PDB file of C-alpha atoms in Angstrom:
ATOM      1  CA  MET C 159       7.830 -81.925-101.415  1.00  0.00           C
ATOM      2  CA  SER C 160       4.664 -79.938-102.001  1.00  0.00           C
ATOM      3  CA  HIS C 161       5.219 -76.193-101.654  1.00  0.00           C
ATOM      4  CA  LEU C 162       7.855 -73.782-102.934  1.00  0.00           C
ATOM      5  CA  GLY C 163       8.142 -72.025 -99.585  1.00  0.00           C
ATOM      6  CA  ASP C 164       8.780 -75.289 -97.737  1.00  0.00           C
ATOM      7  CA  ILE C 165      11.551 -76.190-100.181  1.00  0.00           C
ATOM      8  CA  VAL C 166      13.267 -72.827 -99.726  1.00  0.00           C
ATOM      9  CA  GLN C 167      13.046 -73.129 -95.951  1.00  0.00           C
ATOM     10  CA  THR C 168      14.714 -76.546 -96.067  1.00  0.00           C
ATOM     11  CA  MET C 169      17.895 -75.033 -97.525  1.00  0.00           C
ATOM     12  CA  PRO C 170      19.677 -74.781 -94.130  1.00  0.00           C
ATOM     13  CA  LEU C 171      19.825 -78.592 -94.156  1.00  0.00           C
ATOM     14  CA  VAL C 172      21.524 -78.542 -97.570  1.00  0.00           C
ATOM     15  CA  HIS C 173      24.118 -76.026 -96.410  1.00  0.00           C
ATOM     16  CA  ALA C 174      24.800 -77.993 -93.221  1.00  0.00           C
ATOM     17  CA  ILE C 175      25.264 -81.277 -95.088  1.00  0.00           C
ATOM     18  CA  ARG C 176      27.572 -79.704 -97.682  1.00  0.00           C
ATOM     19  CA  ALA C 177      29.666 -78.092 -94.940  1.00  0.00           C
ATOM     20  CA  ALA C 178      29.858 -81.176 -92.699  1.00  0.00           C
ATOM     21  CA  TRP C 179      30.384 -83.740 -95.456  1.00  0.00           C
ATOM     22  CA  PRO C 180      31.679 -82.013 -98.630  1.00  0.00           C
ATOM     23  CA  GLY C 181      31.699 -85.259-100.589  1.00  0.00           C
ATOM     24  CA  ALA C 182      28.141 -86.255 -99.718  1.00  0.00           C
ATOM     25  CA  GLU C 183      25.571 -86.785-102.455  1.00  0.00           C
ATOM     26  CA  ILE C 184      22.232 -85.146-101.774  1.00  0.00           C
ATOM     27  CA  GLY C 185      18.924 -86.459-103.119  1.00  0.00           C
ATOM     28  CA  TRP C 186      15.567 -84.710-102.957  1.00  0.00           C
ATOM     29  CA  ALA C 187      12.074 -86.166-103.255  1.00  0.00           C
ATOM     30  CA  ILE C 188      10.173 -83.303-104.814  1.00  0.00           C
ATOM     31  CA  GLN C 189       7.305 -82.394-107.090  1.00  0.00           C
ATOM     32  CA  PRO C 190       8.470 -81.944-110.695  1.00  0.00           C
ATOM     33  CA  GLU C 191       7.465 -78.288-110.956  1.00  0.00           C
ATOM     34  CA  PHE C 192       9.841 -77.362-108.126  1.00  0.00           C
ATOM     35  CA  ALA C 193      12.732 -79.621-109.146  1.00  0.00           C
ATOM     36  CA  PRO C 194      14.626 -76.939-111.139  1.00  0.00           C
ATOM     37  CA  LEU C 195      15.233 -75.011-107.924  1.00  0.00           C
ATOM     38  CA  VAL C 196      17.381 -77.788-106.422  1.00  0.00           C
ATOM     39  CA  GLU C 197      18.720 -79.575-109.531  1.00  0.00           C
ATOM     40  CA  PRO C 198      22.143 -77.843-109.443  1.00  0.00           C
ATOM     41  CA  PHE C 199      23.030 -79.512-106.132  1.00  0.00           C
ATOM     42  CA  ALA C 200      20.718 -82.528-105.655  1.00  0.00           C
ATOM     43  CA  LYS C 201      19.660 -85.708-107.399  1.00  0.00           C
ATOM     44  CA  ILE C 202      15.958 -85.436-108.142  1.00  0.00           C
ATOM     45  CA  PHE C 203      13.424 -88.083-107.157  1.00  0.00           C
ATOM     46  CA  PRO C 204      10.251 -86.722-108.758  1.00  0.00           C
ATOM     47  CA  PHE C 205       6.995 -87.282-106.961  1.00  0.00           C
ATOM     48  CA  ASP C 206       3.875 -86.292-108.863  1.00  0.00           C
ATOM     49  CA  ARG C 207       1.086 -85.988-106.306  1.00  0.00           C
ATOM     50  CA  ARG C 208      -1.408 -85.976-109.185  1.00  0.00           C
ATOM     51  CA  GLY C 209      -0.233 -89.463-110.131  1.00  0.00           C
ATOM     52  CA  GLY C 210      -2.177 -91.067-107.311  1.00  0.00           C
ATOM     53  CA  ALA C 211      -1.127 -94.460-105.928  1.00  0.00           C
ATOM     54  CA  ARG C 212       1.041 -95.188-108.978  1.00  0.00           C
ATOM     55  CA  ALA C 213       3.503 -92.464-107.970  1.00  0.00           C
ATOM     56  CA  TRP C 214       4.610 -94.312-104.828  1.00  0.00           C
ATOM     57  CA  PRO C 215       6.104 -97.523-106.312  1.00  0.00           C
ATOM     58  CA  ARG C 216       8.203 -95.509-108.740  1.00  0.00           C
ATOM     59  CA  LEU C 217       9.467 -93.230-105.973  1.00  0.00           C
ATOM     60  CA  ARG C 218      10.321 -96.226-103.770  1.00  0.00           C
ATOM     61  CA  SER C 219      12.140 -97.996-106.579  1.00  0.00           C
ATOM     62  CA  GLU C 220      14.237 -94.967-107.524  1.00  0.00           C
ATOM     63  CA  MET C 221      15.178 -94.072-103.966  1.00  0.00           C
ATOM     64  CA  ARG C 222      16.141 -97.627-103.015  1.00  0.00           C
ATOM     65  CA  ALA C 223      18.229 -98.009-106.162  1.00  0.00           C
ATOM     66  CA  TRP C 224      20.175 -94.951-105.002  1.00  0.00           C
ATOM     67  CA  ARG C 225      20.668 -96.563-101.564  1.00  0.00           C
ATOM     68  CA  PRO C 226      20.729 -93.523 -99.239  1.00  0.00           C
ATOM     69  CA  ASP C 227      22.623 -93.772 -95.965  1.00  0.00           C
ATOM     70  CA  MET C 228      20.358 -91.246 -94.260  1.00  0.00           C
ATOM     71  CA  THR C 229      16.948 -89.720 -94.941  1.00  0.00           C
ATOM     72  CA  LEU C 230      15.793 -86.471 -93.386  1.00  0.00           C
ATOM     73  CA  ASP C 231      12.094 -85.672 -93.038  1.00  0.00           C
ATOM     74  CA  ALA C 232      11.712 -81.880 -93.202  1.00  0.00           C
ATOM     75  CA  GLN C 233       7.938 -81.771 -93.623  1.00  0.00           C
ATOM     76  CA  GLY C 234       6.369 -83.604 -90.711  1.00  0.00           C
ATOM     77  CA  ASN C 235       3.257 -84.963 -92.390  1.00  0.00           C
ATOM     78  CA  TRP C 236       1.878 -88.252 -93.719  1.00  0.00           C
ATOM     79  CA  LYS C 237       3.277 -87.890 -97.206  1.00  0.00           C
ATOM     80  CA  SER C 238       6.803 -87.099 -96.051  1.00  0.00           C
ATOM     81  CA  ALA C 239       6.656 -89.880 -93.443  1.00  0.00           C
ATOM     82  CA  VAL C 240       5.765 -92.490 -96.060  1.00  0.00           C
ATOM     83  CA  CYS C 241       8.468 -91.155 -98.364  1.00  0.00           C
ATOM     84  CA  THR C 242      11.031 -91.329 -95.554  1.00  0.00           C
ATOM     85  CA  ARG C 243      10.086 -94.914 -94.751  1.00  0.00           C
ATOM     86  CA  LEU C 244      10.121 -96.020 -98.392  1.00  0.00           C
ATOM     87  CA  SER C 245      13.637 -94.649 -98.896  1.00  0.00           C
ATOM     88  CA  GLY C 246      15.081 -97.687 -97.121  1.00  0.00           C
ATOM     89  CA  ALA C 247      17.756 -95.575 -95.417  1.00  0.00           C
ATOM     90  CA  PRO C 248      19.154 -97.156 -92.227  1.00  0.00           C
ATOM     91  CA  ARG C 249      19.197 -93.742 -90.535  1.00  0.00           C
ATOM     92  CA  ARG C 250      16.035 -91.620 -90.603  1.00  0.00           C
ATOM     93  CA  HIS C 251      15.724 -88.316 -88.786  1.00  0.00           C
ATOM     94  CA  GLY C 252      13.105 -85.593 -88.414  1.00  0.00           C
ATOM     95  CA  PHE C 253      12.184 -82.729 -86.157  1.00  0.00           C
ATOM     96  CA  GLU C 254      10.589 -83.122 -82.743  1.00  0.00           C
ATOM     97  CA  ARG C 255       7.327 -85.052 -82.631  1.00  0.00           C
ATOM     98  CA  ARG C 256       5.311 -82.153 -81.148  1.00  0.00           C
ATOM     99  CA  ALA C 257       6.044 -80.010 -84.207  1.00  0.00           C
ATOM    100  CA  TRP C 258       4.579 -82.514 -86.674  1.00  0.00           C
ATOM    101  CA  GLN C 259       1.439 -81.445 -88.501  1.00  0.00           C
ATOM    102  CA  GLU C 260       0.221 -85.048 -88.213  1.00  0.00           C
ATOM    103  CA  PRO C 261       1.998 -86.489 -85.148  1.00  0.00           C
ATOM    104  CA  PHE C 262       0.954 -90.123 -85.627  1.00  0.00           C
ATOM    105  CA  ALA C 263       2.719 -90.118 -89.011  1.00  0.00           C
ATOM    106  CA  ALA C 264       6.056 -89.878 -87.196  1.00  0.00           C
ATOM    107  CA  ARG C 265       5.617 -93.467 -86.050  1.00  0.00           C
ATOM    108  CA  VAL C 266       5.248 -94.605 -89.661  1.00  0.00           C
ATOM    109  CA  ALA C 267       8.544 -93.001 -90.614  1.00  0.00           C
ATOM    110  CA  GLY C 268      10.436 -94.731 -87.799  1.00  0.00           C
ATOM    111  CA  LEU C 269      12.434 -91.617 -87.013  1.00  0.00           C
ATOM    112  CA  VAL C 270      15.038 -90.598 -84.510  1.00  0.00           C
ATOM    113  CA  HIS C 271      13.773 -87.135 -83.572  1.00  0.00           C
ATOM    114  CA  ALA C 272      15.924 -84.052 -83.172  1.00  0.00           C
ATOM    115  CA  PRO C 273      15.612 -82.042 -79.938  1.00  0.00           C
ATOM    116  CA  PRO C 274      13.268 -79.023 -80.095  1.00  0.00           C
ATOM    117  CA  PRO C 275      14.764 -75.724 -81.295  1.00  0.00           C
ATOM    118  CA  GLU C 276      15.882 -73.281 -78.630  1.00  0.00           C
ATOM    119  CA  SER C 277      13.865 -70.397 -80.112  1.00  0.00           C
ATOM    120  CA  SER C 278      11.361 -69.620 -82.885  1.00  0.00           C
ATOM    121  CA  GLY C 279      10.546 -73.301 -82.647  1.00  0.00           C
ATOM    122  CA  ARG C 280       7.312 -73.205 -84.604  1.00  0.00           C
ATOM    123  CA  HIS C 281       8.930 -72.029 -87.820  1.00  0.00           C
ATOM    124  CA  LEU C 282      10.111 -74.562 -90.407  1.00  0.00           C
ATOM    125  CA  VAL C 283      13.569 -72.974 -90.704  1.00  0.00           C
ATOM    126  CA  ALA C 284      14.107 -73.357 -86.959  1.00  0.00           C
ATOM    127  CA  LEU C 285      12.935 -76.962 -87.128  1.00  0.00           C
ATOM    128  CA  CYS C 286      15.237 -77.752 -90.051  1.00  0.00           C
ATOM    129  CA  ARG C 287      18.131 -76.153 -88.212  1.00  0.00           C
ATOM    130  CA  SER C 288      17.388 -78.374 -85.223  1.00  0.00           C
ATOM    131  CA  ILE C 289      17.774 -81.445 -87.462  1.00  0.00           C
ATOM    132  CA  ALA C 290      20.993 -80.045 -88.930  1.00  0.00           C
ATOM    133  CA  ALA C 291      22.474 -79.448 -85.484  1.00  0.00           C
ATOM    134  CA  PHE C 292      21.428 -82.937 -84.383  1.00  0.00           C
ATOM    135  CA  ILE C 293      23.027 -84.807 -87.302  1.00  0.00           C
ATOM    136  CA  THR C 294      26.190 -82.688 -87.675  1.00  0.00           C
ATOM    137  CA  GLY C 295      26.794 -81.610 -84.077  1.00  0.00           C
ATOM    138  CA  ASP C 296      27.271 -77.999 -85.186  1.00  0.00           C
ATOM    139  CA  ALA C 297      24.290 -75.635 -85.345  1.00  0.00           C
ATOM    140  CA  ALA C 298      26.403 -72.928 -87.027  1.00  0.00           C
ATOM    141  CA  LEU C 299      26.570 -74.981 -90.232  1.00  0.00           C
ATOM    142  CA  ALA C 300      22.868 -74.321 -90.864  1.00  0.00           C
ATOM    143  CA  GLU C 301      22.950 -70.521 -90.761  1.00  0.00           C
ATOM    144  CA  ARG C 302      22.617 -70.038 -94.528  1.00  0.00           C
ATOM    145  CA  ILE C 303      19.307 -70.293 -96.378  1.00  0.00           C
ATOM    146  CA  ASP C 304      20.264 -69.032 -99.846  1.00  0.00           C
ATOM    147  CA  PRO C 305      19.655 -71.169-102.993  1.00  0.00           C
ATOM    148  CA  LEU C 306      23.342 -71.463-103.982  1.00  0.00           C
ATOM    149  CA  LEU C 307      23.207 -69.201-107.040  1.00  0.00           C
ATOM    150  CA  SER C 308      26.199 -69.441-109.340  1.00  0.00           C
ATOM    151  CA  GLU C 309      28.016 -66.377-110.652  1.00  0.00           C
ATOM    152  CA  ALA C 310      26.505 -67.045-114.080  1.00  0.00           C
ATOM    153  CA  GLU C 311      23.000 -67.130-112.603  1.00  0.00           C
ATOM    154  CA  ILE C 312      23.609 -63.920-110.686  1.00  0.00           C
ATOM    155  CA  ALA C 313      24.789 -62.216-113.874  1.00  0.00           C
ATOM    156  CA  ARG C 314      21.718 -63.482-115.737  1.00  0.00           C
ATOM    157  CA  GLY C 315      19.384 -62.088-113.082  1.00  0.00           C
ATOM    158  CA  ARG C 316      21.152 -58.753-113.219  1.00  0.00           C
ATOM    159  CA  GLY C 317      20.833 -58.731-117.001  1.00  0.00           C
ATOM    160  CA  ILE C 318      17.101 -59.499-116.920  1.00  0.00           C
ATOM    161  CA  LEU C 319      16.547 -56.664-114.453  1.00  0.00           C
ATOM    162  CA  GLU C 320      18.645 -54.230-116.490  1.00  0.00           C
ATOM    163  CA  SER C 321      16.609 -55.057-119.588  1.00  0.00           C
ATOM    164  CA  VAL C 322      13.493 -53.538-118.015  1.00  0.00           C
ATOM    165  CA  ARG C 323      13.394 -49.893-119.015  1.00  0.00           C
ATOM    166  CA  GLU C 324      11.462 -47.078-117.348  1.00  0.00           C
ATOM    167  CA  GLY C 325      12.184 -43.499-116.317  1.00  0.00           C
ATOM    168  CA  ALA C 326      11.961 -43.298-112.535  1.00  0.00           C
ATOM    169  CA  ALA C 327      14.533 -41.210-110.699  1.00  0.00           C
ATOM    170  CA  ARG C 328      15.334 -43.859-108.081  1.00  0.00           C
ATOM    171  CA  THR C 329      17.897 -46.549-108.798  1.00  0.00           C
ATOM    172  CA  SER C 330      16.431 -49.083-106.378  1.00  0.00           C
ATOM    173  CA  TRP C 331      13.363 -51.165-107.192  1.00  0.00           C
ATOM    174  CA  THR C 332      10.130 -51.753-105.328  1.00  0.00           C
ATOM    175  CA  VAL C 333       8.807 -55.083-106.577  1.00  0.00           C
ATOM    176  CA  LEU C 334       5.093 -55.897-106.356  1.00  0.00           C
ATOM    177  CA  HIS C 335       4.291 -59.605-106.643  1.00  0.00           C
ATOM    178  CA  PRO C 336       0.555 -60.369-106.922  1.00  0.00           C
ATOM    179  CA  GLY C 337      -0.397 -63.873-105.904  1.00  0.00           C
ATOM    180  CA  VAL C 338      -2.546 -66.506-107.561  1.00  0.00           C
ATOM    181  CA  ALA C 339      -6.188 -65.472-107.873  1.00  0.00           C
ATOM    182  CA  GLY C 340      -8.480 -67.354-105.503  1.00  0.00           C
ATOM    183  CA  ASP C 341      -5.813 -68.092-102.881  1.00  0.00           C
ATOM    184  CA  PRO C 342      -6.944 -66.735 -99.474  1.00  0.00           C
ATOM    185  CA  ARG C 343      -3.429 -65.364 -98.966  1.00  0.00           C
ATOM    186  CA  THR C 344      -3.593 -63.254-102.158  1.00  0.00           C
ATOM    187  CA  TRP C 345      -4.034 -59.498-101.819  1.00  0.00           C
ATOM    188  CA  PRO C 346      -6.634 -58.176-104.320  1.00  0.00           C
ATOM    189  CA  ALA C 347      -5.260 -57.180-107.726  1.00  0.00           C
ATOM    190  CA  GLU C 348      -6.966 -53.785-107.471  1.00  0.00           C
ATOM    191  CA  SER C 349      -5.037 -53.135-104.249  1.00  0.00           C
ATOM    192  CA  PHE C 350      -1.753 -53.946-106.008  1.00  0.00           C
ATOM    193  CA  GLU C 351      -2.799 -51.599-108.809  1.00  0.00           C
ATOM    194  CA  ALA C 352      -3.531 -48.760-106.390  1.00  0.00           C
ATOM    195  CA  LEU C 353      -0.306 -49.375-104.438  1.00  0.00           C
ATOM    196  CA  GLY C 354       1.735 -49.214-107.640  1.00  0.00           C
ATOM    197  CA  ARG C 355       0.147 -45.918-108.626  1.00  0.00           C
ATOM    198  CA  ARG C 356       0.810 -44.390-105.208  1.00  0.00           C
ATOM    199  CA  LEU C 357       4.421 -45.551-105.199  1.00  0.00           C
ATOM    200  CA  LEU C 358       4.963 -44.074-108.665  1.00  0.00           C
ATOM    201  CA  GLU C 359       3.560 -40.765-107.463  1.00  0.00           C
ATOM    202  CA  ARG C 360       6.195 -40.812-104.740  1.00  0.00           C
ATOM    203  CA  GLY C 361       8.968 -41.340-107.289  1.00  0.00           C
ATOM    204  CA  GLU C 362       9.517 -45.024-106.588  1.00  0.00           C
ATOM    205  CA  ARG C 363      10.818 -47.367-109.266  1.00  0.00           C
ATOM    206  CA  VAL C 364       8.088 -49.988-109.459  1.00  0.00           C
ATOM    207  CA  LEU C 365       8.288 -53.459-110.993  1.00  0.00           C
ATOM    208  CA  TYR C 366       5.299 -55.792-111.201  1.00  0.00           C
ATOM    209  CA  LEU C 367       6.667 -59.338-111.263  1.00  0.00           C
ATOM    210  CA  THR C 368       4.343 -62.264-112.008  1.00  0.00           C
ATOM    211  CA  GLY C 369       4.886 -65.939-112.735  1.00  0.00           C
ATOM    212  CA  PRO C 370       2.916 -68.296-114.969  1.00  0.00           C
ATOM    213  CA  GLY C 371       0.161 -68.686-112.378  1.00  0.00           C
ATOM    214  CA  GLU C 372      -0.357 -64.929-112.174  1.00  0.00           C
ATOM    215  CA  ALA C 373       0.193 -64.070-115.855  1.00  0.00           C
ATOM    216  CA  GLU C 374      -3.397 -62.947-116.467  1.00  0.00           C
ATOM    217  CA  THR C 375      -3.214 -60.601-113.489  1.00  0.00           C
ATOM    218  CA  GLY C 376       0.173 -59.396-114.694  1.00  0.00           C
ATOM    219  CA  ARG C 377      -1.168 -58.526-118.139  1.00  0.00           C
ATOM    220  CA  ALA C 378      -4.092 -56.630-116.613  1.00  0.00           C
ATOM    221  CA  LEU C 379      -1.745 -54.655-114.363  1.00  0.00           C
ATOM    222  CA  GLY C 380       0.503 -53.934-117.334  1.00  0.00           C
ATOM    223  CA  ALA C 381      -2.409 -52.226-119.071  1.00  0.00           C
ATOM    224  CA  ALA C 382      -3.635 -50.471-115.928  1.00  0.00           C
ATOM    225  CA  VAL C 383      -0.284 -49.138-114.651  1.00  0.00           C
ATOM    226  CA  PRO C 384       1.814 -48.355-117.744  1.00  0.00           C
ATOM    227  CA  GLY C 385       4.174 -46.148-115.731  1.00  0.00           C
ATOM    228  CA  ALA C 386       5.591 -49.186-113.936  1.00  0.00           C
ATOM    229  CA  ALA C 387       7.893 -51.847-115.318  1.00  0.00           C
ATOM    230  CA  HIS C 388       6.441 -55.299-115.861  1.00  0.00           C
ATOM    231  CA  LEU C 389       7.828 -58.832-116.055  1.00  0.00           C
ATOM    232  CA  VAL C 390       4.758 -60.910-116.896  1.00  0.00           C
ATOM    233  CA  GLY C 391       4.598 -64.705-116.646  1.00  0.00           C
ATOM    234  CA  GLN C 392       8.267 -64.996-115.660  1.00  0.00           C
ATOM    235  CA  ARG C 393       9.396 -68.619-115.827  1.00  0.00           C
ATOM    236  CA  GLY C 394      12.241 -70.478-114.163  1.00  0.00           C
ATOM    237  CA  LEU C 395      12.678 -70.709-110.401  1.00  0.00           C
ATOM    238  CA  ARG C 396      16.427 -70.163-110.585  1.00  0.00           C
ATOM    239  CA  ASP C 397      15.812 -67.045-112.689  1.00  0.00           C
ATOM    240  CA  LEU C 398      13.306 -65.835-110.096  1.00  0.00           C
ATOM    241  CA  CYS C 399      15.967 -66.245-107.412  1.00  0.00           C
ATOM    242  CA  ALA C 400      18.496 -64.386-109.552  1.00  0.00           C
ATOM    243  CA  ILE C 401      16.163 -61.497-110.397  1.00  0.00           C
ATOM    244  CA  LEU C 402      15.243 -60.975-106.756  1.00  0.00           C
ATOM    245  CA  HIS C 403      18.926 -61.252-105.800  1.00  0.00           C
ATOM    246  CA  ALA C 404      19.668 -58.407-108.226  1.00  0.00           C
ATOM    247  CA  VAL C 405      16.881 -56.313-106.687  1.00  0.00           C
ATOM    248  CA  ALA C 406      18.337 -56.969-103.237  1.00  0.00           C
ATOM    249  CA  LYS C 407      21.795 -55.893-104.333  1.00  0.00           C
ATOM    250  CA  GLY C 408      20.261 -52.655-105.582  1.00  0.00           C
ATOM    251  CA  ASP C 409      18.763 -51.842-102.165  1.00  0.00           C
ATOM    252  CA  GLY C 410      15.252 -52.815-103.233  1.00  0.00           C
ATOM    253  CA  GLN C 411      12.217 -54.249-101.476  1.00  0.00           C
ATOM    254  CA  ILE C 412       9.240 -56.465-102.339  1.00  0.00           C
ATOM    255  CA  PHE C 413       5.561 -56.344-101.411  1.00  0.00           C
ATOM    256  CA  VAL C 414       4.175 -59.870-101.404  1.00  0.00           C
ATOM    257  CA  SER C 415       1.786 -62.083 -99.485  1.00  0.00           C
ATOM    258  CA  ASP C 416       2.811 -65.163 -97.494  1.00  0.00           C
ATOM    259  CA  SER C 417       3.717 -67.330-100.496  1.00  0.00           C
ATOM    260  CA  GLY C 418       6.604 -69.109-102.189  1.00  0.00           C
ATOM    261  CA  PRO C 419       8.041 -65.930-103.766  1.00  0.00           C
ATOM    262  CA  ALA C 420       8.149 -64.287-100.327  1.00  0.00           C
ATOM    263  CA  HIS C 421      10.439 -67.064 -99.116  1.00  0.00           C
ATOM    264  CA  VAL C 422      12.543 -66.915-102.277  1.00  0.00           C
ATOM    265  CA  ALA C 423      12.976 -63.164-101.793  1.00  0.00           C
ATOM    266  CA  ALA C 424      13.982 -63.554 -98.161  1.00  0.00           C
ATOM    267  CA  SER C 425      16.446 -66.333 -99.013  1.00  0.00           C
ATOM    268  CA  VAL C 426      18.416 -64.031-101.341  1.00  0.00           C
ATOM    269  CA  GLY C 427      18.450 -61.138 -98.887  1.00  0.00           C
ATOM    270  CA  LEU C 428      15.651 -59.008-100.341  1.00  0.00           C
ATOM    271  CA  PRO C 429      13.673 -57.131 -97.641  1.00  0.00           C
ATOM    272  CA  VAL C 430      10.096 -58.416 -97.647  1.00  0.00           C
ATOM    273  CA  ARG C 431       7.052 -56.260 -96.911  1.00  0.00           C
ATOM    274  CA  LEU C 432       4.725 -59.105 -95.949  1.00  0.00           C
ATOM    275  CA  LEU C 433       1.042 -58.475 -96.619  1.00  0.00           C
ATOM    276  CA  ALA C 434      -0.421 -60.301 -93.638  1.00  0.00           C
ATOM    277  CA  GLY C 435      -3.456 -62.477 -94.118  1.00  0.00           C
ATOM    278  CA  PRO C 436      -4.957 -65.447 -92.301  1.00  0.00           C
ATOM    279  CA  GLU C 437      -1.704 -67.361 -91.680  1.00  0.00           C
ATOM    280  CA  ASP C 438       0.577 -66.695 -88.720  1.00  0.00           C
ATOM    281  CA  PRO C 439       3.889 -65.263 -90.035  1.00  0.00           C
ATOM    282  CA  GLU C 440       5.750 -66.730 -87.063  1.00  0.00           C
ATOM    283  CA  ARG C 441       4.917 -70.174 -88.440  1.00  0.00           C
ATOM    284  CA  THR C 442       4.824 -69.660 -92.190  1.00  0.00           C
ATOM    285  CA  GLY C 443       6.332 -66.247 -92.960  1.00  0.00           C
ATOM    286  CA  PRO C 444       9.759 -65.395 -94.398  1.00  0.00           C
ATOM    287  CA  TRP C 445      12.955 -65.918 -92.457  1.00  0.00           C
ATOM    288  CA  PRO C 446      14.305 -64.106 -90.450  1.00  0.00           C
ATOM    289  CA  LEU C 447      10.933 -63.653 -88.751  1.00  0.00           C
ATOM    290  CA  VAL C 448       9.097 -60.414 -89.517  1.00  0.00           C
ATOM    291  CA  THR C 449       8.598 -60.051 -85.755  1.00  0.00           C
ATOM    292  CA  SER C 450      12.334 -60.130 -85.010  1.00  0.00           C
ATOM    293  CA  SER C 451      14.082 -56.875 -84.084  1.00  0.00           C
ATOM    294  CA  GLU C 452      17.028 -57.850 -86.285  1.00  0.00           C
ATOM    295  CA  THR C 453      15.108 -58.693 -89.455  1.00  0.00           C
ATOM    296  CA  PRO C 454      15.156 -56.592 -92.646  1.00  0.00           C
ATOM    297  CA  HIS C 455      11.566 -57.704 -93.267  1.00  0.00           C
ATOM    298  CA  ARG C 456       8.460 -55.828 -92.193  1.00  0.00           C
ATOM    299  CA  LEU C 457       4.951 -56.963 -91.477  1.00  0.00           C
ATOM    300  CA  VAL C 458       1.994 -55.201 -93.106  1.00  0.00           C
ATOM    301  CA  PRO C 459      -0.916 -56.032 -90.782  1.00  0.00           C
ATOM    302  CA  ALA C 460      -4.451 -54.818 -91.384  1.00  0.00           C
ATOM    303  CA  GLY C 461      -5.919 -51.633 -89.956  1.00  0.00           C
ATOM    304  CA  GLY C 462      -2.701 -49.971 -88.840  1.00  0.00           C
ATOM    305  CA  LEU C 463      -2.051 -52.625 -86.203  1.00  0.00           C
ATOM    306  CA  THR C 464       1.482 -53.323 -85.057  1.00  0.00           C
ATOM    307  CA  ALA C 465       1.073 -57.084 -84.722  1.00  0.00           C
ATOM    308  CA  TRP C 466      -0.462 -59.895 -86.732  1.00  0.00           C
ATOM    309  CA  THR C 467      -4.041 -60.942 -86.187  1.00  0.00           C
ATOM    310  CA  ALA C 468      -5.868 -63.603 -88.188  1.00  0.00           C
ATOM    311  CA  ARG C 469      -7.910 -61.451 -90.554  1.00  0.00           C
ATOM    312  CA  PRO C 470      -8.747 -61.778 -94.267  1.00  0.00           C
ATOM    313  CA  ILE C 471      -5.962 -60.308 -96.359  1.00  0.00           C
ATOM    314  CA  GLY C 472      -8.454 -57.984 -98.039  1.00  0.00           C
ATOM    315  CA  ALA C 473      -8.536 -56.064 -94.760  1.00  0.00           C
ATOM    316  CA  VAL C 474      -5.002 -54.802 -95.487  1.00  0.00           C
ATOM    317  CA  THR C 475      -5.294 -51.369 -97.108  1.00  0.00           C
ATOM    318  CA  VAL C 476      -3.009 -49.493 -99.464  1.00  0.00           C
ATOM    319  CA  GLU C 477      -2.323 -47.053 -96.624  1.00  0.00           C
ATOM    320  CA  ASP C 478      -1.226 -49.966 -94.445  1.00  0.00           C
ATOM    321  CA  ALA C 479       1.241 -50.996 -97.152  1.00  0.00           C
ATOM    322  CA  LEU C 480       2.543 -47.469 -97.705  1.00  0.00           C
ATOM    323  CA  SER C 481       3.252 -47.146 -93.985  1.00  0.00           C
ATOM    324  CA  VAL C 482       6.140 -49.626 -94.301  1.00  0.00           C
ATOM    325  CA  ALA C 483       7.326 -48.632 -97.777  1.00  0.00           C
ATOM    326  CA  ASP C 484       9.962 -46.185 -96.569  1.00  0.00           C
ATOM    327  CA  ARG C 485      13.309 -47.839 -96.165  1.00  0.00           C
TER     328      ARG C 485
END
């Protein structure tokens, strides 16, 4: 409901439901700013958390008018528990009680809990897959995590990427995605600037990609690193998926902190170079886990370390990032 990354990581449930019950209608209680990501395959029940207490009666009314047969809680907190209860669905399921952020809230939802995942159990994707296996009886149906891009969307993403002109020798892209200023997960803008310059010196094809929340940073980087390509203030979550899908198909990579765009990139198969900050990537990082031997993603921990430690993201140096830049 509340975060882009959480929505992306819930996609295995969507794939499992579509595979198990092709005729099923899917609804999604979601904040309005994230609704475009799931609109092509789900009925939207907007929940504006800024609306205060008035948002709840509207959400309850709309969900009950739809009359769901089953509600799945893929968040494990108070807000999702209340939403699950208000849906009025006769069947309500969620992941194991021990994995809830706020365990007492599970009682409010009145859930039948899925068994714990066999492995990587702390990560939201693993937890969502455990629900999918529980309700469908087939864990294999929840293997996919992609956002169901259409051929038209894929072509649009490819076109947007092809419209960016610069003269690097490489055909593949290295995308740099600065985060929102003030977020403790955000790598400093000056570090992104220095990384871009170093990558250009090595002959890399560099693209700075920023959304509306990072537009000011994007404009500053555009002036500071004119040798790179820039997509500043890019709008549209489906377009973001499509652009990153095009980068992935061109054997690219992305440097990004633990944020929504990192999960979007991973969901479309783009190798993530995760700039590690205070949050544990085994709980909140992209999927497959950056610690897995089979993952295309790589962790960028601070100080040349080989494993994550809870340190401020500013401790990650440009040299740390360059150490994982070679594909």
